[in-house]
Every structure is written in C-alpha cells, then in structure tokens.
C-alpha cells in the first residue's frame, strides 16, 4: 500500500524568508565586497603610502619651480647693482669717493656701461630712487599675480595648468627684459615678470604637497624652501659667469623654458583638484598610480570621494554628486565664519612676517666680501632655520612653532633697536639682526604649510593667494622702513614680529588633521572634532 504525501502550497510571502532567491555569486561561492569610499588622506594612509617613491619624485620635480622663482626675484640684486668705477686716465677725480661730485667725462664704470642697468641708464645720485621703484613695482606685480593665479589654480586651470602658464610667461618676460631699450620699458617688463612670478611658488607648493599624506605633509612642505634658497645660491654662480645685465636676464630665463619642456610632462595634476572638479575617474587613476609606484595596491571596491560623500550610502546619489563641479573663491572663504577669521589672521601674519623678513634682508650689515659671495652666504645662512622648523613642526605643532619663531625674531629685533652703531655695539646689533632674520626665515617656511592646512581644497589656492598678496605688500613697504635709519627699523621689525606671534595664537592647530576638500566637509569635520 502506497502512501501519498500531499504537497503543501505556501504563499509567496511565506516562501521568501524560508527559501533564499537564486544568487549566482552565492551559488558559486563568490561574495561581492561592499563599496568602500574614502577621502584622499585616508586612502593615502591605508592603501597608497603617505610619502613613497611616487610622492618623492613628484615633490622634487615640482619644487624645482621654487628655484625659478628665486632666479626671477633675486636677479635684480645683480642686474640693478651699482658697479665699481675708476678715474679716466689723466683726470684728478681720485680726490673724492662720491661719484655725484665728479664732472662728466672724468670717470667711467669698470667693465663698461653694460654691467648693470644703473651704469647703462645713469641711475645714480638724483636718479637713484628709480632702482627702488623697479623693486617695488616688481613686488606689486607679484601681489596682483598671486591673487589671480591663486583663483585660476582652484578653478579652470588647475594647479599644473597654472604652473605651466606662469613658467611660460616668466621665460617670455625675462627674455624680453634683456632687450629693453630704455628704463620705462624695463620697468614695465619687470612689473609683468612680477605678475607671473607671484603665482610660481604658490602653485608649486600646493601641487607638491597635496598628494602627500597628513603625517608627512609638514616636513615635506617645510622642505620646499630649500629649493628657493638653493636657487638664490645658484643664481650667484650664474651672475658670476654672465656679468652683463642683459646676458644675465637671458641666462636666468632659459631654465624656465627647460622646466616647461623637460620637467612638467613628468608632473601629475593634483588628485584633490580633480576631485573637486567632478573628475573622479582622473582622481582615482592618479591614486592607483601612486599606490602602484609605491608597491601598494588599492582594492577594486575602494573609491575616492569628497569629504561629505564618504558617508553617502545611496549609490545613485553618490554618482550624481561625485560629478558635480564644486568651485570656490575668496568671497566664499569670507562668507563662512570658520574660514573668514582664519583668512584675516593669515593675511595679517603674512604681512607682518614679510615686513620683517625683507626689511632685515635690506637692513642687515653687509658681509665684508664681494657681492656674489655675500648673496651665496645669505642664502646658505637661512637653511639651518628651514631645517630646525622642519624637524620641530611635527613635534610641537604649527601653532606653537609659529608663535615661537616670530617672538624669537621680534625680541632680538627690539633688543637691536637699543644698541648703538659704534664699536662692540655695532657687532651686537648685527648679531641681533642675523638672529631676527633667522627666526623669521623659519616662520616664512612654516606659514605656507600652516595656511595650506587651514583651508579646504576648493578655496586653498585662493586663500594662499591672498596671503601671498599680503606678503608682497609687506615687501613693497619694507624699504620705506629701512630708510628711516638708526634704531627705528629694528623697533618696527620687532613690533611686527610680536604682533604676528599674537595673531598666530588665535589660529587653530592643524597637526595631523586632514586636508578637507569642500567648505561643507570642513564644517562637518570641525564640528565632529
């Protein structure tokens, strides 16, 4: 006898929990890992490496642009110098050492009128102010260029695009300067050179440091100034070989051309800029290249994302938002209470720091040697300050070091203002000046990396452009402080150092904090902290 078991018919709503649906991946034993979205700093730490071979090569190649900035900025020291002169044979001009008291035709410039712009166009005596005017207008051009290229590198051109443009313009204006037929043309071309030079260091610094991980970014950023000082030292050798001012402008402009064609093709655009411009695929491509070059690997399920998108669990929403182009400007930085206060403080600190740095450079007692050796020694003398700040920045933090270096400089400057200018007091005043510029050189080094970390990617270069503009304004005003003479310049520099330190005291610490991408991402991150 056969027993038949009736089949049970279950409704669909009961069948679903009991019998899982067919899943090819599950049947085959494959499990799709969940999508992991990371901001760039976390991805660098977790998968790419914070400062491997890729970052080292990219950092060195990009930072070479700082040497180019040194060439175009400091070339005026040699091109606009007042050469030695001697008496014409048979004249009695040797009775005075003041060339302004001599009759025309009784003396001549050693090496001929082509040695400098001063010799060629007679910029001595009543015309001497024209040399200072050229310098002020050059820094005025830097101030304008820093603001414009700071905005362009955050928006349409990008970091690499802006660096390419300013290097091309520097080469063009530098070569044209060597052909200047008169003083007015020379002034105009130096103003234009300043305009393009104002964006070189700014773009190079951000481009070099943005792909570096947070724990290595401080010391990397501090190391960029070695390239600037090395450029000044190298310029002294170039000027020694090319002693006429026209040949010197050609020799100092050619490296910019070489940089554009031989170096820039091997430099990558910043992945952070790609990210805020909605080009996520390009950003991810660079991150994978960083990981591969560093001997690491990014899993297939890991994707780079902007700060506010990391926690977005809606895939469709994420894909739509990741393609959005996020732009920002100085106006946006001023609208946000968080960044507005930071921007005002950074602008003030850069201004006071620049007055002290450039003022002391002009006011310090000249070394008892020739011009070429003096420039070389001054460039090398700043390097210990860069080294100390690079070593201490991750140990003590940005804020304490910024306050300390400015107050160090300010105290010695104030002390120098009370010293006489005779005998041993003269030596002590010189030592105070050297220690003052030592401390402020360390501050200058620190300010770039500190200011970079205070603002999100979307307005970073624009904010740094404002800071650089303030620094150029300080450079323009510094010579007017120096001409006061006596102990007044030291007193002004000392007060600026103390005030700059007080302003730094009100900035937040950024040690080991992430580089935020957007204004909203920074606001959310600061609120969580």
Short mmCIF file of C-alpha atoms in Angstrom, two decimals:
data_model
loop_
_atom_site.label_atom_id
_atom_site.label_comp_id
_atom_site.label_asym_id
_atom_site.label_seq_id
_atom_site.Cartn_x
_atom_site.Cartn_y
_atom_site.Cartn_z
CA UNK A 1 0.00 0.00 0.00
CA UNK A 2 1.44 3.24 -1.12
CA UNK A 3 1.07 6.32 0.97
CA UNK A 4 0.93 9.66 -0.84
CA UNK A 5 2.07 12.76 0.99
CA UNK A 6 0.14 15.77 -0.19
CA UNK A 7 2.28 18.73 -1.35
CA UNK A 8 1.96 21.87 0.65
CA UNK A 9 1.36 25.10 -1.24
CA UNK A 10 2.96 28.06 0.51
CA UNK A 11 2.11 31.64 -0.32
CA UNK A 12 4.90 33.81 -1.73
CA UNK A 13 5.12 35.95 1.39
CA UNK A 14 5.97 32.86 3.44
CA UNK A 15 8.27 31.31 0.86
CA UNK A 16 10.63 34.32 0.61
CA UNK A 17 12.14 34.19 4.11
CA UNK A 18 12.47 30.42 4.06
CA UNK A 19 13.89 29.91 0.59
CA UNK A 20 16.55 32.40 -0.48
CA UNK A 21 16.37 33.54 -4.11
CA UNK A 22 18.83 32.30 -6.66
CA UNK A 23 22.09 34.20 -6.45
CA UNK A 24 24.69 33.17 -8.97
CA UNK A 25 27.52 34.71 -6.97
CA UNK A 26 26.35 32.99 -3.81
CA UNK A 27 25.94 29.61 -5.51
CA UNK A 28 29.40 29.93 -6.98
CA UNK A 29 30.87 30.79 -3.61
CA UNK A 30 31.67 34.42 -4.55
CA UNK A 31 30.79 37.30 -2.27
CA UNK A 32 30.84 40.82 -3.70
CA UNK A 33 32.67 43.05 -1.17
CA UNK A 34 30.83 46.23 -0.20
CA UNK A 35 31.88 49.51 -1.82
CA UNK A 36 34.28 51.49 0.35
CA UNK A 37 34.50 55.25 -0.18
CA UNK A 38 37.48 57.06 1.32
CA UNK A 39 38.69 60.64 1.31
CA UNK A 40 42.19 61.17 -0.11
CA UNK A 41 44.01 61.43 3.24
CA UNK A 42 42.56 58.13 4.47
CA UNK A 43 43.30 56.41 1.16
CA UNK A 44 46.90 57.62 1.28
CA UNK A 45 47.33 56.26 4.80
CA UNK A 46 45.50 52.98 4.23
CA UNK A 47 46.40 51.90 0.70
CA UNK A 48 48.79 54.22 -1.19
CA UNK A 49 51.52 55.22 1.26
CA UNK A 50 51.92 58.73 2.63
CA UNK A 51 55.33 59.54 1.14
CA UNK A 52 56.65 56.80 -1.09
CA UNK A 53 58.72 56.96 -4.26
CA UNK A 54 55.85 58.49 -6.28
CA UNK A 55 55.42 61.40 -3.87
CA UNK A 56 59.19 61.88 -3.54
CA UNK A 57 59.71 62.15 -7.30
CA UNK A 58 56.66 64.37 -7.76
CA UNK A 59 57.72 66.59 -4.84
CA UNK A 60 61.29 67.11 -6.08
CA UNK A 61 60.30 67.79 -9.69
CA UNK A 62 57.53 70.23 -8.74
CA UNK A 63 59.61 72.06 -6.12
CA UNK A 64 62.25 72.87 -8.72
CA UNK A 65 59.92 75.70 -9.72
CA UNK A 66 60.91 77.45 -6.48
CA UNK A 67 64.44 77.85 -7.84
CA UNK A 68 62.95 79.52 -10.92
CA UNK A 69 61.08 81.96 -8.68
CA UNK A 70 64.37 82.75 -6.91
CA UNK A 71 66.02 83.48 -10.27
CA UNK A 72 63.37 85.96 -11.41
CA UNK A 73 63.03 87.60 -7.99
CA UNK A 74 66.67 87.99 -6.95
CA UNK A 75 68.16 88.74 -10.37
CA UNK A 76 67.65 92.43 -9.56
CA UNK A 77 70.41 92.22 -6.95
CA UNK A 78 72.95 91.77 -9.73
CA UNK A 79 71.22 93.45 -12.68
CA UNK A 80 70.47 96.67 -10.76
CA UNK A 81 73.69 96.90 -8.77
CA UNK A 82 75.98 99.92 -8.79
CA UNK A 83 79.27 98.73 -10.31
CA UNK A 84 82.72 99.92 -9.30
CA UNK A 85 84.09 102.95 -11.13
CA UNK A 86 87.51 104.41 -11.80
CA UNK A 87 89.01 107.68 -12.98
CA UNK A 88 89.72 108.37 -16.62
CA UNK A 89 93.46 108.48 -17.33
CA UNK A 90 94.85 111.95 -16.70
CA UNK A 91 91.92 113.21 -14.56
CA UNK A 92 92.13 114.17 -10.90
CA UNK A 93 88.84 112.58 -9.84
CA UNK A 94 90.57 110.49 -7.20
CA UNK A 95 90.25 113.28 -4.66
CA UNK A 96 86.66 112.18 -3.84
CA UNK A 97 84.86 108.88 -3.39
CA UNK A 98 81.46 110.36 -4.28
CA UNK A 99 80.67 109.89 -7.94
CA UNK A 100 77.95 112.54 -7.70
CA UNK A 101 80.60 115.21 -7.06
CA UNK A 102 82.54 114.40 -10.24
CA UNK A 103 82.35 116.10 -13.60
CA UNK A 104 81.09 114.00 -16.53
CA UNK A 105 83.93 112.56 -18.55
CA UNK A 106 86.35 112.36 -15.61
CA UNK A 107 85.37 108.83 -14.59
CA UNK A 108 83.99 105.59 -16.05
CA UNK A 109 82.26 102.42 -14.97
CA UNK A 110 84.54 99.40 -14.58
CA UNK A 111 83.61 96.85 -17.22
CA UNK A 112 81.59 99.32 -19.28
CA UNK A 113 78.01 100.60 -19.14
CA UNK A 114 76.56 97.16 -19.89
CA UNK A 115 77.46 95.81 -16.47
CA UNK A 116 74.13 96.87 -14.92
CA UNK A 117 71.02 98.96 -15.53
CA UNK A 118 72.45 101.56 -13.14
CA UNK A 119 75.52 102.01 -15.34
CA UNK A 120 73.61 101.94 -18.64
CA UNK A 121 70.91 104.44 -17.73
CA UNK A 122 72.76 106.51 -15.10
CA UNK A 123 70.57 105.55 -12.14
CA UNK A 124 72.77 107.29 -9.57
CA UNK A 125 72.62 110.44 -7.50
CA UNK A 126 69.25 112.13 -8.17
CA UNK A 127 68.07 109.14 -10.24
CA UNK A 128 68.87 106.52 -7.61
CA UNK A 129 65.25 106.26 -6.46
CA UNK A 130 64.42 104.61 -9.78
CA UNK A 131 66.25 101.45 -8.67
CA UNK A 132 63.98 101.13 -5.63
CA UNK A 133 60.96 101.91 -7.80
CA UNK A 134 61.70 98.92 -10.04
CA UNK A 135 61.90 96.65 -6.99
CA UNK A 136 58.63 97.93 -5.53
CA UNK A 137 56.79 97.56 -8.84
CA UNK A 138 58.10 94.01 -9.26
CA UNK A 139 56.62 93.04 -5.88
CA UNK A 140 53.46 94.92 -6.81
CA UNK A 141 53.18 92.68 -9.86
CA UNK A 142 53.72 89.66 -7.60
CA UNK A 143 50.86 90.81 -5.40
CA UNK A 144 48.46 91.02 -8.35
CA UNK A 145 49.61 87.75 -9.90
CA UNK A 146 49.33 85.80 -6.65
CA UNK A 147 45.65 86.68 -6.35
CA UNK A 148 44.78 85.95 -9.98
CA UNK A 149 46.69 82.69 -10.33
CA UNK A 150 45.58 81.59 -6.87
CA UNK A 151 41.99 81.76 -8.12
CA UNK A 152 42.75 80.19 -11.51
CA UNK A 153 44.55 77.22 -9.97
CA UNK A 154 41.48 76.49 -7.82
CA UNK A 155 39.12 76.81 -10.77
CA UNK A 156 39.68 76.42 -14.51
CA UNK A 157 43.43 75.98 -14.98
CA UNK A 158 44.19 73.71 -12.06
CA UNK A 159 47.49 73.52 -10.18
CA UNK A 160 49.59 72.12 -13.02
CA UNK A 161 47.94 74.27 -15.68
CA UNK A 162 48.58 77.45 -13.71
CA UNK A 163 52.20 76.45 -13.05
CA UNK A 164 52.70 75.85 -16.76
CA UNK A 165 51.28 79.26 -17.68
CA UNK A 166 53.36 81.24 -15.15
CA UNK A 167 56.58 79.49 -16.15
CA UNK A 168 55.97 80.26 -19.83
CA UNK A 169 55.19 83.89 -19.01
CA UNK A 170 58.29 84.15 -16.80
CA UNK A 171 60.51 82.90 -19.61
CA UNK A 172 58.88 85.24 -22.14
CA UNK A 173 59.02 88.37 -19.98
CA UNK A 174 62.55 87.59 -18.78
CA UNK A 175 63.88 87.25 -22.34
CA UNK A 176 62.08 90.44 -23.41
CA UNK A 177 63.59 92.27 -20.41
CA UNK A 178 67.07 91.58 -21.78
CA UNK A 179 66.08 93.57 -24.89
CA UNK A 180 64.78 96.65 -23.02
CA UNK A 181 65.78 99.76 -24.99
CA UNK A 182 65.12 102.17 -22.12
CA UNK A 183 64.24 102.46 -18.44
CA UNK A 184 60.46 102.72 -18.89
CA UNK A 185 60.32 99.52 -20.94
CA UNK A 186 62.48 97.82 -18.33
CA UNK A 187 60.10 98.88 -15.53
CA UNK A 188 57.06 97.61 -17.45
CA UNK A 189 58.63 94.23 -18.16
CA UNK A 190 59.76 93.81 -14.55
CA UNK A 191 56.17 94.55 -13.46
CA UNK A 192 54.90 91.86 -15.85
CA UNK A 193 57.58 89.43 -14.65
CA UNK A 194 56.43 90.05 -11.09
CA UNK A 195 52.84 89.32 -12.17
CA UNK A 196 53.80 85.84 -13.40
CA UNK A 197 56.35 85.19 -10.65
CA UNK A 198 53.68 85.77 -8.00
CA UNK A 199 52.00 82.50 -8.99
CA UNK A 200 55.06 80.25 -9.30
CA UNK A 201 55.81 79.38 -5.67
CA UNK A 202 52.13 79.37 -4.76
CA UNK A 203 51.13 76.83 -7.43
CA UNK A 204 54.27 74.72 -6.97
CA UNK A 205 53.84 74.48 -3.20
CA UNK A 206 50.22 73.29 -3.31
CA UNK A 207 50.83 70.91 -6.21
CA UNK A 208 53.87 69.37 -4.48
CA UNK A 209 52.25 68.84 -1.08
CA UNK A 210 48.61 67.91 -1.81
CA UNK A 211 49.42 64.25 -2.73
CA UNK A 212 51.45 63.80 0.48
CA UNK A 213 49.86 62.06 3.48
CA UNK A 214 48.97 64.06 6.62
CA UNK A 215 51.77 62.77 8.85
CA UNK A 216 54.46 63.59 6.25
CA UNK A 217 52.96 66.80 4.82
CA UNK A 218 54.50 69.11 7.40
CA UNK A 219 58.13 68.17 6.87
CA UNK A 220 57.60 67.93 3.10
CA UNK A 221 56.07 71.38 2.93
CA UNK A 222 58.86 72.85 5.04
CA UNK A 223 61.44 71.38 2.67
CA UNK A 224 60.23 73.34 -0.35
CA UNK A 225 62.16 76.42 0.79
CA UNK A 226 65.47 74.60 0.36
CA UNK A 227 64.81 74.85 -3.36
CA UNK A 228 64.27 78.62 -3.12
CA UNK A 229 67.47 79.17 -1.15
CA UNK A 230 69.35 76.83 -3.48
CA UNK A 231 68.05 78.88 -6.40
CA UNK A 232 69.49 82.06 -4.86
CA UNK A 233 72.82 80.35 -4.28
CA UNK A 234 72.85 79.02 -7.86
CA UNK A 235 71.95 82.48 -9.19
CA UNK A 236 75.09 83.93 -7.61
CA UNK A 237 77.14 81.48 -9.69
CA UNK A 238 75.17 82.28 -12.86
CA UNK A 239 75.67 86.01 -12.26
CA UNK A 240 79.40 85.47 -11.78
CA UNK A 241 79.61 83.85 -15.23
CA UNK A 242 77.17 86.21 -17.03
CA UNK A 243 78.25 89.58 -15.69
CA UNK A 244 76.39 91.92 -18.06
CA UNK A 245 72.80 92.54 -17.06
CA UNK A 246 71.31 91.64 -20.45
CA UNK A 247 73.10 88.29 -20.66
CA UNK A 248 72.13 87.60 -17.04
CA UNK A 249 68.42 88.04 -17.80
CA UNK A 250 68.73 85.57 -20.68
CA UNK A 251 70.64 83.05 -18.56
CA UNK A 252 68.12 83.30 -15.69
CA UNK A 253 65.12 82.90 -18.03
CA UNK A 254 66.25 79.86 -20.03
CA UNK A 255 65.76 77.47 -17.05
CA UNK A 256 62.03 78.30 -17.09
CA UNK A 257 61.84 77.09 -20.70
CA UNK A 258 63.71 73.90 -19.82
CA UNK A 259 61.37 73.32 -16.87
CA UNK A 260 58.28 73.56 -19.11
CA UNK A 261 59.56 71.07 -21.71
CA UNK A 262 61.72 68.70 -19.65
CA UNK A 263 60.14 68.61 -16.17
CA UNK A 264 56.43 69.49 -16.36
CA UNK A 265 55.50 66.49 -18.59
CA UNK A 266 56.54 64.20 -15.70
CA UNK A 267 54.43 66.06 -13.11
CA UNK A 268 50.82 65.00 -12.41
CA UNK A 269 47.86 67.23 -11.68
CA UNK A 270 46.64 67.18 -8.09
CA UNK A 271 44.05 64.42 -7.44
CA UNK A 272 42.37 66.79 -4.99
CA UNK A 273 41.74 69.32 -7.76
CA UNK A 274 40.30 66.60 -9.99
CA UNK A 275 38.02 65.57 -7.13
CA UNK A 276 36.50 69.00 -6.55
CA UNK A 277 36.09 69.47 -10.31
CA UNK A 278 33.91 66.34 -10.53
CA UNK A 279 36.58 64.33 -12.41
CA UNK A 280 36.53 61.38 -10.03
CA UNK A 281 37.90 58.91 -12.59
CA UNK A 282 41.02 61.05 -13.11
CA UNK A 283 41.50 61.39 -9.36
CA UNK A 284 41.16 57.64 -8.89
CA UNK A 285 43.60 56.99 -11.74
CA UNK A 286 46.26 59.08 -10.00
CA UNK A 287 45.62 57.40 -6.65
CA UNK A 288 46.08 53.98 -8.26
CA UNK A 289 49.29 55.20 -9.91
CA UNK A 290 50.58 56.40 -6.52
CA UNK A 291 49.81 53.03 -4.93
CA UNK A 292 51.36 51.02 -7.80
CA UNK A 293 54.58 53.09 -7.85
CA UNK A 294 54.87 52.78 -4.07
CA UNK A 295 54.47 48.98 -4.28
CA UNK A 296 50.96 49.04 -2.85
CA UNK A 297 47.51 48.17 -4.18
CA UNK A 298 44.06 49.72 -3.94
CA UNK A 299 41.25 47.09 -3.88
CA UNK A 300 38.72 47.22 -6.71
CA UNK A 301 35.86 48.05 -4.34
CA UNK A 302 37.61 51.15 -2.93
CA UNK A 303 36.83 54.55 -4.42
CA UNK A 304 37.98 58.08 -3.67
CA UNK A 305 35.32 60.57 -2.56
CA UNK A 306 34.97 64.09 -1.27
CA UNK A 307 34.61 64.58 2.48
CA UNK A 308 30.82 64.93 2.57
CA UNK A 309 30.33 61.97 0.18
CA UNK A 310 32.21 59.38 2.22
CA UNK A 311 29.12 58.51 4.28
CA UNK A 312 26.67 58.68 1.35
CA UNK A 313 25.17 55.16 1.15
CA UNK A 314 22.93 55.91 -1.82
CA UNK A 315 24.90 54.80 -4.90
CA UNK A 316 22.83 56.83 -7.35
CA UNK A 317 23.09 59.90 -5.18
CA UNK A 318 26.84 59.40 -4.86
CA UNK A 319 27.35 59.02 -8.59
CA UNK A 320 25.39 62.20 -9.27
CA UNK A 321 27.15 64.23 -6.60
CA UNK A 322 30.64 63.00 -7.49
CA UNK A 323 30.29 64.51 -10.96
CA UNK A 324 29.36 67.92 -9.60
CA UNK A 325 31.93 70.66 -10.11
CA UNK A 326 32.49 72.45 -6.82
CA UNK A 327 34.03 75.88 -7.14
CA UNK A 328 35.06 78.44 -4.58
CA UNK A 329 36.65 81.84 -4.29
CA UNK A 330 37.88 84.31 -1.70
CA UNK A 331 34.28 85.51 -1.37
CA UNK A 332 33.23 82.01 -0.26
CA UNK A 333 36.07 81.94 2.28
CA UNK A 334 34.90 85.30 3.65
CA UNK A 335 31.25 84.21 3.83
CA UNK A 336 31.98 81.27 6.12
CA UNK A 337 32.60 82.33 9.75
CA UNK A 338 35.05 79.44 10.10
CA UNK A 339 37.34 80.42 7.21
CA UNK A 340 36.73 84.19 7.40
CA UNK A 341 38.55 84.56 10.71
CA UNK A 342 41.34 82.29 9.53
CA UNK A 343 41.82 84.26 6.31
CA UNK A 344 42.00 87.61 8.09
CA UNK A 345 44.54 86.27 10.57
CA UNK A 346 46.68 84.61 7.88
CA UNK A 347 46.72 87.81 5.81
CA UNK A 348 47.83 89.85 8.82
CA UNK A 349 50.54 87.37 9.81
CA UNK A 350 51.95 87.18 6.29
CA UNK A 351 52.09 90.97 6.09
CA UNK A 352 54.00 91.44 9.37
CA UNK A 353 56.29 88.50 8.59
CA UNK A 354 57.17 89.91 5.17
CA UNK A 355 57.97 93.37 6.55
CA UNK A 356 60.44 91.79 8.97
CA UNK A 357 61.96 89.27 6.54
CA UNK A 358 62.57 91.64 3.62
CA UNK A 359 63.33 94.57 5.90
CA UNK A 360 66.05 92.72 7.77
CA UNK A 361 67.47 91.45 4.48
CA UNK A 362 67.94 95.05 3.36
CA UNK A 363 68.93 96.41 6.76
CA UNK A 364 71.50 93.83 7.89
CA UNK A 365 75.17 94.88 7.81
CA UNK A 366 76.80 93.73 4.58
CA UNK A 367 79.41 90.98 4.78
CA UNK A 368 82.99 92.07 4.15
CA UNK A 369 83.25 90.28 0.81
CA UNK A 370 82.17 90.68 -2.79
CA UNK A 371 78.54 90.72 -3.90
CA UNK A 372 78.48 87.16 -5.26
CA UNK A 373 79.86 85.65 -2.06
CA UNK A 374 77.52 87.78 0.07
CA UNK A 375 74.43 86.52 -1.74
CA UNK A 376 75.66 82.93 -1.54
CA UNK A 377 76.35 83.17 2.21
CA UNK A 378 72.99 84.82 2.92
CA UNK A 379 71.17 82.06 1.03
CA UNK A 380 73.02 79.30 2.86
CA UNK A 381 72.53 81.03 6.24
CA UNK A 382 68.73 80.60 6.01
CA UNK A 383 68.92 76.83 5.58
CA UNK A 384 69.51 75.98 9.29
CA UNK A 385 66.25 77.79 10.11
CA UNK A 386 64.43 75.69 7.50
CA UNK A 387 65.97 72.52 8.92
CA UNK A 388 65.01 73.29 12.52
CA UNK A 389 61.42 74.18 11.70
CA UNK A 390 61.11 71.04 9.52
CA UNK A 391 62.33 68.87 12.41
CA UNK A 392 60.19 70.56 15.07
CA UNK A 393 56.93 71.12 13.17
CA UNK A 394 55.52 67.65 13.81
CA UNK A 395 56.84 67.54 17.36
CA UNK A 396 55.48 70.83 18.70
CA UNK A 397 52.79 71.61 16.12
CA UNK A 398 52.23 74.50 13.73
CA UNK A 399 50.78 76.99 16.19
CA UNK A 400 53.40 76.88 18.99
CA UNK A 401 56.22 76.92 16.44
CA UNK A 402 54.67 79.85 14.57
CA UNK A 403 54.28 81.88 17.75
CA UNK A 404 57.76 80.96 18.98
CA UNK A 405 59.71 81.79 15.81
CA UNK A 406 58.02 85.20 15.42
CA UNK A 407 58.53 86.16 19.06
CA UNK A 408 62.14 84.94 18.85
CA UNK A 409 62.69 87.28 15.91
CA UNK A 410 60.75 90.14 17.50
CA UNK A 411 62.65 90.03 20.79
CA UNK A 412 66.06 90.20 19.10
CA UNK A 413 64.89 93.00 16.78
CA UNK A 414 63.65 95.07 19.73
CA UNK A 415 66.93 94.42 21.53
CA UNK A 416 68.82 95.58 18.42
CA UNK A 417 66.91 98.86 18.39
CA UNK A 418 68.56 99.84 21.70
CA UNK A 419 72.08 99.04 20.52
CA UNK A 420 74.40 101.75 19.28
CA UNK A 421 76.12 101.69 15.92
CA UNK A 422 79.69 102.07 17.10
CA UNK A 423 82.35 99.68 18.34
CA UNK A 424 81.16 96.49 20.01
CA UNK A 425 77.53 97.67 19.98
CA UNK A 426 77.64 97.65 16.20
CA UNK A 427 78.61 93.97 16.23
CA UNK A 428 75.89 93.15 18.77
CA UNK A 429 73.29 94.92 16.62
CA UNK A 430 74.43 92.90 13.62
CA UNK A 431 74.06 89.67 15.61
CA UNK A 432 70.55 90.72 16.66
CA UNK A 433 69.68 91.32 13.02
CA UNK A 434 71.03 87.92 11.95
CA UNK A 435 69.09 86.15 14.72
CA UNK A 436 66.00 88.15 13.80
CA UNK A 437 66.10 87.06 10.17
CA UNK A 438 66.94 83.51 11.28
CA UNK A 439 63.70 83.31 13.28
CA UNK A 440 61.61 84.97 10.57
CA UNK A 441 63.01 82.69 7.87
CA UNK A 442 61.71 79.78 9.92
CA UNK A 443 58.32 81.49 10.19
CA UNK A 444 58.15 82.08 6.44
CA UNK A 445 58.85 78.40 5.93
CA UNK A 446 56.14 77.41 8.37
CA UNK A 447 53.42 79.77 7.11
CA UNK A 448 52.97 78.07 3.75
CA UNK A 449 52.21 74.64 5.16
CA UNK A 450 50.14 76.10 8.01
CA UNK A 451 48.00 78.26 5.71
CA UNK A 452 47.54 75.34 3.30
CA UNK A 453 46.09 73.16 6.05
CA UNK A 454 43.72 75.86 7.30
CA UNK A 455 41.57 75.93 4.15
CA UNK A 456 39.73 73.29 2.06
CA UNK A 457 40.84 72.34 -1.45
CA UNK A 458 38.09 74.34 -3.12
CA UNK A 459 39.49 77.69 -1.85
CA UNK A 460 43.00 76.69 -0.82
CA UNK A 461 44.97 78.41 -3.56
CA UNK A 462 42.71 81.47 -3.49
CA UNK A 463 43.34 81.84 0.25
CA UNK A 464 47.07 81.30 -0.19
CA UNK A 465 46.95 83.86 -2.99
CA UNK A 466 45.54 86.44 -0.56
CA UNK A 467 48.24 85.57 1.96
CA UNK A 468 50.92 85.92 -0.72
CA UNK A 469 49.46 89.29 -1.76
CA UNK A 470 49.74 90.50 1.82
CA UNK A 471 53.35 89.29 1.92
CA UNK A 472 54.15 91.18 -1.28
CA UNK A 473 52.61 94.33 0.18
CA UNK A 474 54.93 93.94 3.15
CA UNK A 475 57.86 93.54 0.74
CA UNK A 476 56.86 96.78 -1.00
CA UNK A 477 56.72 98.72 2.28
CA UNK A 478 59.85 97.24 3.88
CA UNK A 479 62.33 99.54 2.03
CA UNK A 480 60.47 102.60 3.31
CA UNK A 481 61.01 101.36 6.89
CA UNK A 482 64.71 100.80 6.22
CA UNK A 483 65.33 104.38 5.03
CA UNK A 484 64.31 105.70 8.46
CA UNK A 485 67.74 104.66 9.69
CA UNK A 486 69.08 104.33 13.22
CA UNK A 487 67.25 102.07 15.63
CA UNK A 488 63.77 102.78 14.24
CA UNK A 489 63.77 99.96 11.63
CA UNK A 490 64.74 97.40 14.27
CA UNK A 491 61.98 98.66 16.56
CA UNK A 492 59.37 98.43 13.76
CA UNK A 493 60.52 94.92 12.83
CA UNK A 494 60.41 93.86 16.47
CA UNK A 495 56.85 95.13 16.93
CA UNK A 496 55.77 93.37 13.71
CA UNK A 497 57.26 90.10 14.98
CA UNK A 498 55.46 90.34 18.33
CA UNK A 499 52.14 91.29 16.69
CA UNK A 500 52.47 88.44 14.16
CA UNK A 501 53.00 85.97 17.01
CA UNK A 502 49.91 87.25 18.81
CA UNK A 503 47.80 86.81 15.66
CA UNK A 504 49.10 83.25 15.23
CA UNK A 505 47.98 82.50 18.78
CA UNK A 506 44.33 82.76 17.63
CA UNK A 507 44.67 80.22 14.80
CA UNK A 508 43.65 76.57 15.38
CA UNK A 509 46.23 73.79 15.44
CA UNK A 510 46.29 71.66 12.26
CA UNK A 511 48.81 68.98 13.24
CA UNK A 512 47.70 65.54 11.94
CA UNK A 513 44.36 66.93 10.79
CA UNK A 514 43.07 66.00 7.30
CA UNK A 515 43.10 68.28 4.28
CA UNK A 516 39.41 68.92 3.69
CA UNK A 517 38.08 69.13 0.14
CA UNK A 518 34.99 71.34 0.44
CA UNK A 519 33.59 74.03 2.74
CA UNK A 520 30.82 71.69 3.94
CA UNK A 521 33.32 68.89 4.52
CA UNK A 522 35.49 71.17 6.66
CA UNK A 523 32.49 72.41 8.65
CA UNK A 524 31.34 68.85 9.33
CA UNK A 525 34.84 67.70 10.23
CA UNK A 526 35.45 70.60 12.61
CA UNK A 527 32.08 70.08 14.27
CA UNK A 528 32.83 66.38 14.84
CA UNK A 529 36.24 67.27 16.26
#
